[in-house]
XYZ file of C-alpha atoms in Angstrom:
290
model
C -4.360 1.672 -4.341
C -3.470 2.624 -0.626
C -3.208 -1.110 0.136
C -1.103 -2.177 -3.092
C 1.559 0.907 -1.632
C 1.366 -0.200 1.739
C 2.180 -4.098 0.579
C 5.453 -2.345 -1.529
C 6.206 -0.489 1.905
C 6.294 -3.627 3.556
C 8.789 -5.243 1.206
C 10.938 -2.567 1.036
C 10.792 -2.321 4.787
C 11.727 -6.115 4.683
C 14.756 -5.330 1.823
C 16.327 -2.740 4.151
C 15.881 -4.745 7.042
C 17.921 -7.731 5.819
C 21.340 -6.082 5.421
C 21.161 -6.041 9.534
C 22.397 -9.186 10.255
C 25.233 -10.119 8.121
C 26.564 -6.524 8.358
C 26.170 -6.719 12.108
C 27.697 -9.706 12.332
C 30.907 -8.174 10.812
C 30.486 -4.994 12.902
C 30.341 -7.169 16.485
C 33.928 -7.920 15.683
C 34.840 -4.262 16.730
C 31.759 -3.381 18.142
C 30.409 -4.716 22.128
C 26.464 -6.233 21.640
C 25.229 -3.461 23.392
C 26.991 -0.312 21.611
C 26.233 -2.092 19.001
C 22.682 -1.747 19.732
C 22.376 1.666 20.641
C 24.805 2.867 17.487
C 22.003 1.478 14.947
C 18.871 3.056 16.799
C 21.121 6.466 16.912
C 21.740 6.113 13.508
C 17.663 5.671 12.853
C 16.955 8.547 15.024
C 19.836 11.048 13.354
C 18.656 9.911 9.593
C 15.343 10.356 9.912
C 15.441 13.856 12.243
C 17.156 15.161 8.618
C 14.889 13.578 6.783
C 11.565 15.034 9.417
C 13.773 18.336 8.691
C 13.132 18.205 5.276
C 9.974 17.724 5.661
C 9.240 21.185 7.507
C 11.028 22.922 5.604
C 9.457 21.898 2.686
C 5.869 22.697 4.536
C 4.501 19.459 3.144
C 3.679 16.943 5.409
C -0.185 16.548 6.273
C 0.895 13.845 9.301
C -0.689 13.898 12.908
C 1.117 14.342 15.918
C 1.440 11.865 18.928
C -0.907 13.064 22.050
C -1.188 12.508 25.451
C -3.192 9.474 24.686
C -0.697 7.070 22.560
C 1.899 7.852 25.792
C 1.742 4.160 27.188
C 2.518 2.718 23.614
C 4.968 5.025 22.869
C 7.091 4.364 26.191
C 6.120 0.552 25.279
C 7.881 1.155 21.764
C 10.701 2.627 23.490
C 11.335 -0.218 26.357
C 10.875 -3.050 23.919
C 13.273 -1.474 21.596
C 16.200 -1.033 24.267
C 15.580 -4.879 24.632
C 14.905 -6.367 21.718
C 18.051 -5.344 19.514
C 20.522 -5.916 22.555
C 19.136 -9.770 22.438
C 19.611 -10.152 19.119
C 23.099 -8.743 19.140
C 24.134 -11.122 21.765
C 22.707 -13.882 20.060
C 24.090 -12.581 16.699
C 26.995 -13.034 18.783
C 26.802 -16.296 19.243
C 25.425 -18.029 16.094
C 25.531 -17.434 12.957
C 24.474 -14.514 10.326
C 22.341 -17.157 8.274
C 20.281 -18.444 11.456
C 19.996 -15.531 12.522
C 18.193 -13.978 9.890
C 16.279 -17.046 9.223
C 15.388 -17.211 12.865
C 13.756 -13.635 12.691
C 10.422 -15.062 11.181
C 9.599 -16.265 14.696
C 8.802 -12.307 14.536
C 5.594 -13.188 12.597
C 4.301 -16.151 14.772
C 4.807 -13.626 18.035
C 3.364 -10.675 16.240
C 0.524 -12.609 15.151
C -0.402 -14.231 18.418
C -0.237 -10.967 20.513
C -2.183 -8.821 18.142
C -4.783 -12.177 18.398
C -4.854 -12.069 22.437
C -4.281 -8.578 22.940
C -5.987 -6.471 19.961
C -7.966 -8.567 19.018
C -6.854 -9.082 15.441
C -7.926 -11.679 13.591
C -5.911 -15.141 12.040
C -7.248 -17.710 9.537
C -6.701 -20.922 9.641
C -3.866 -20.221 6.602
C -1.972 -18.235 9.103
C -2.533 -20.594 11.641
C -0.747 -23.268 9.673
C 1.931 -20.725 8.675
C 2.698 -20.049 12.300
C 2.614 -23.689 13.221
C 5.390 -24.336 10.675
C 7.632 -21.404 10.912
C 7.937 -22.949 15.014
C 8.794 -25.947 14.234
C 11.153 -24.409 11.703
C 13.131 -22.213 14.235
C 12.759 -25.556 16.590
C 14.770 -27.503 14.529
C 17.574 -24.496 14.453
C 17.368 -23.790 18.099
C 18.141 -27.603 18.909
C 21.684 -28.030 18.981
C 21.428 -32.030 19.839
C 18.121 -33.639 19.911
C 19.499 -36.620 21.856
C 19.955 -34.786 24.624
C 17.380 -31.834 23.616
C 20.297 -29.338 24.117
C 19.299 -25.788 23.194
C 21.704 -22.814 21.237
C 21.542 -20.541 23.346
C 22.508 -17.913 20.851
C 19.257 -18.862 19.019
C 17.394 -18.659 22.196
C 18.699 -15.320 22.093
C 17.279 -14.138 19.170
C 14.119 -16.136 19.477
C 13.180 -13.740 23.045
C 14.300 -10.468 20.546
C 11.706 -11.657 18.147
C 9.126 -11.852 20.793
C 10.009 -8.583 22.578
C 9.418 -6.809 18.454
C 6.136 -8.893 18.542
C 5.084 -6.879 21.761
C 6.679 -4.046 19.685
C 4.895 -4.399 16.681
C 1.640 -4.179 17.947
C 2.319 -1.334 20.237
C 3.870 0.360 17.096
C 0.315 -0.491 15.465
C -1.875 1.538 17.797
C 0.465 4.595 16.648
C 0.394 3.536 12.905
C -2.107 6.630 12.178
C 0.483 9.635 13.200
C 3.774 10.554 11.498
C 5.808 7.971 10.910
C 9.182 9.847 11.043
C 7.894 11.368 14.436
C 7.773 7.555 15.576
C 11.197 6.664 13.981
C 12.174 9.294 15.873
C 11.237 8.798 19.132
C 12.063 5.041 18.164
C 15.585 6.131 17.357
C 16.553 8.825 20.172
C 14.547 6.502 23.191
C 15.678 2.969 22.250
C 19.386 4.392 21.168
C 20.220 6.484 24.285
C 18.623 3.476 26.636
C 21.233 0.859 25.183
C 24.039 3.714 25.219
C 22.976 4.139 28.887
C 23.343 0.185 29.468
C 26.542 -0.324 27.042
C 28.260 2.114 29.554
C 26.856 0.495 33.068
C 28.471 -2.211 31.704
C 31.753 -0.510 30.694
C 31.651 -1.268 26.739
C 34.069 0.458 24.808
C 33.341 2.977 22.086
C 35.115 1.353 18.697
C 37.026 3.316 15.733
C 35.379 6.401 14.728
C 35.101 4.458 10.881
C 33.046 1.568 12.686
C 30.650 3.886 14.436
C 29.909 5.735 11.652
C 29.381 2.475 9.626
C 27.097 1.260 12.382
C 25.047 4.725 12.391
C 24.762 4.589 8.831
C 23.612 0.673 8.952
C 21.161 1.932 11.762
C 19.431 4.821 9.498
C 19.189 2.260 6.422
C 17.778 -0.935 8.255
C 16.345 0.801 11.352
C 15.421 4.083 10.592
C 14.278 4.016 6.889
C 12.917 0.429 7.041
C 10.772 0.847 10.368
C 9.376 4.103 8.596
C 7.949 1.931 5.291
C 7.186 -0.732 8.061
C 4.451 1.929 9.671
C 3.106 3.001 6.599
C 2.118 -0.829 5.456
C 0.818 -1.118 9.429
C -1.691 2.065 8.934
C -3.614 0.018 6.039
C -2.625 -3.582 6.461
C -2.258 -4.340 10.393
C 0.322 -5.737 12.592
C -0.302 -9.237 11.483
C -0.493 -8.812 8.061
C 2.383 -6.510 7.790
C 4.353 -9.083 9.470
C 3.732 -11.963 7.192
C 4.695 -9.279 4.027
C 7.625 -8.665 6.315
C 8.659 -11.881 6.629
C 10.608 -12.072 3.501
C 13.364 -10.322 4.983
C 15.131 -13.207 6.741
C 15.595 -15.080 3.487
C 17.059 -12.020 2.052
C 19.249 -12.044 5.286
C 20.314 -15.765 4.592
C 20.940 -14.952 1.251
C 23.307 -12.087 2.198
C 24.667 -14.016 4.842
C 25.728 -16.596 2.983
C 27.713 -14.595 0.459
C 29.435 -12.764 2.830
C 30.715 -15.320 5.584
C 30.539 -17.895 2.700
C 28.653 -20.079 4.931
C 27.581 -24.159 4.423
C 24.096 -24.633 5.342
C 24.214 -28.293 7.451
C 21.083 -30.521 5.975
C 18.920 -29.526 9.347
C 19.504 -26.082 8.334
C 18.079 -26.658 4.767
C 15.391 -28.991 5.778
C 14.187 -26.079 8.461
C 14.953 -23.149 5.387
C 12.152 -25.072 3.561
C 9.535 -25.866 6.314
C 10.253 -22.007 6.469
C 9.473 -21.294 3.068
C 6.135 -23.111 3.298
C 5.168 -20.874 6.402
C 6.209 -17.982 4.970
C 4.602 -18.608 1.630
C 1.098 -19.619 3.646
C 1.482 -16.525 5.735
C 2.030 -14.125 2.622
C -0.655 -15.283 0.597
C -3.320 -16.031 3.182
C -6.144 -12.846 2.036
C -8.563 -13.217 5.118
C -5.794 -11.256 8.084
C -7.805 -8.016 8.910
């Protein structure tokens, strides 16, 4: 029963997620990359305090508390989260909503491989074949000309923010078993004052008082809520598995994407949107991830 939750955390978590893109897209108009960054983790962090406030008050939450000894992966969490949504606002930036959210599932190959190297996790040889395809699916969109092998940079963008989550995902793992609004939290504040910090090194100006509070409210539904579910499924399924459960969110992002910007996929887009499928679909339904 705790599993069969944790698998409708994950979806939800992937749901929420995959407003991010297409929303953010529209937001970058007003909004610098980097402000942009820091707005949605603020948002995360100011949601879910209410929400953790609620909580108290209410006197019903039987969660653990972070200790001394999660410390490293908590200041992990934190780092990789400044990075990680400043990349993929500069390559949102620079390419489009659709391959953008399509190009997130490179998330599950990196998530996958570090919690195989690192923790030790195991991968069958389903999800082995699911990770083999969903590269050479965000290959063929991060190839602008294959004559001359000539990279989007935009994608290559997004491609190092999916890596920098993989780190991320796995550190956010190790803390799966304490209070998941605590971690939002910390998530939230950390990641959200650390891009603030950078947006104004690098003299980004604030936007409208309308677009910020769009952006913070963007932040606590695709950030803060979503990363909350996303621990819950991680306490009972694991960083890889939770990943490949996750990893319907960038077709739901595409989806979106495309009715917004009313986009035309190119053929190499489509062809790569299928190979993507069949990864995904591999990835979802393979039962032997621990």
């Amino acid at each position: 029963m705790k599993q069969t939750t944790a698998i409708f955390c994950a979806f939800g978590a992937a749901a929420l997620y995959a407003i991010s893109s297409p929303i953010s897209k529209l937001l970058l108009q007003e909004i610098p990359a980097t402000m942009m960054a820091a707005l949605l983790y603020l948002g995360a962090g100011l949601g879910i305090t209410l929400l953790h406030i609620f909580q108290k008050r209410k006197g019903s939450s039987q969660e653990l508390h972070l200790t001394k000894a999660e410390r490293p992966y908590t200041i992990g969490m934190v780092l990789l989260d400044i990075a990680a949504p400043i990349l993929l606002m500069v390559g949102l930036n620079m390419t489009s909503a659709a391959n953008t959210s399509l190009l997130n599932n490179f998330e599950i190959v990196a998530t996958s491989i570090i919690a195989l190297c690192i923790f030790k996790e195991s991968i069958s040889k389903r999800l082995w074949l699911a990770i083999a395809l969903v590269t050479f699916s965000c290959i063929l969109l991060s190839v602008e000309d294959f004559s001359s092998l000539e990279l989007s940079i935009g994608s290559i963008f997004v491609l190092c923010a999916c890596v920098c989550w993989g780190f991320e995902n796995n550190c956010t793992r190790m803390l799966s078993s304490k209070n998941p609004l605590e971690i939002v939290i910390i998530k939230g504040f950390g990641s959200g004052l650390g891009s603030l910090c950078i947006a104004l090194f690098l003299r980004e100006s604030f936007a409208s008082f309308l677009y910020i509070l769009i952006a913070l409210l963007l932040g606590f539904v695709s950030y803060g809520l979503s990363i909350m579910l996303y621990i819950y499924a991680q306490r009972y399924l694991g960083a890889a598995k939770t990943s490949t459960y996750y990893a319907v969110s960038p077709f739901i992002g595409m989806l979106f994407s495309f009715l917004i910007f009313r986009e035309k996929p190119s053929v190499r887009f489509l062809i790569a949107c299928s190979i993507m499928i069949a990864g995904t679909y591999f990835a979802t339904t393979d039962s032997n991830i621990e």
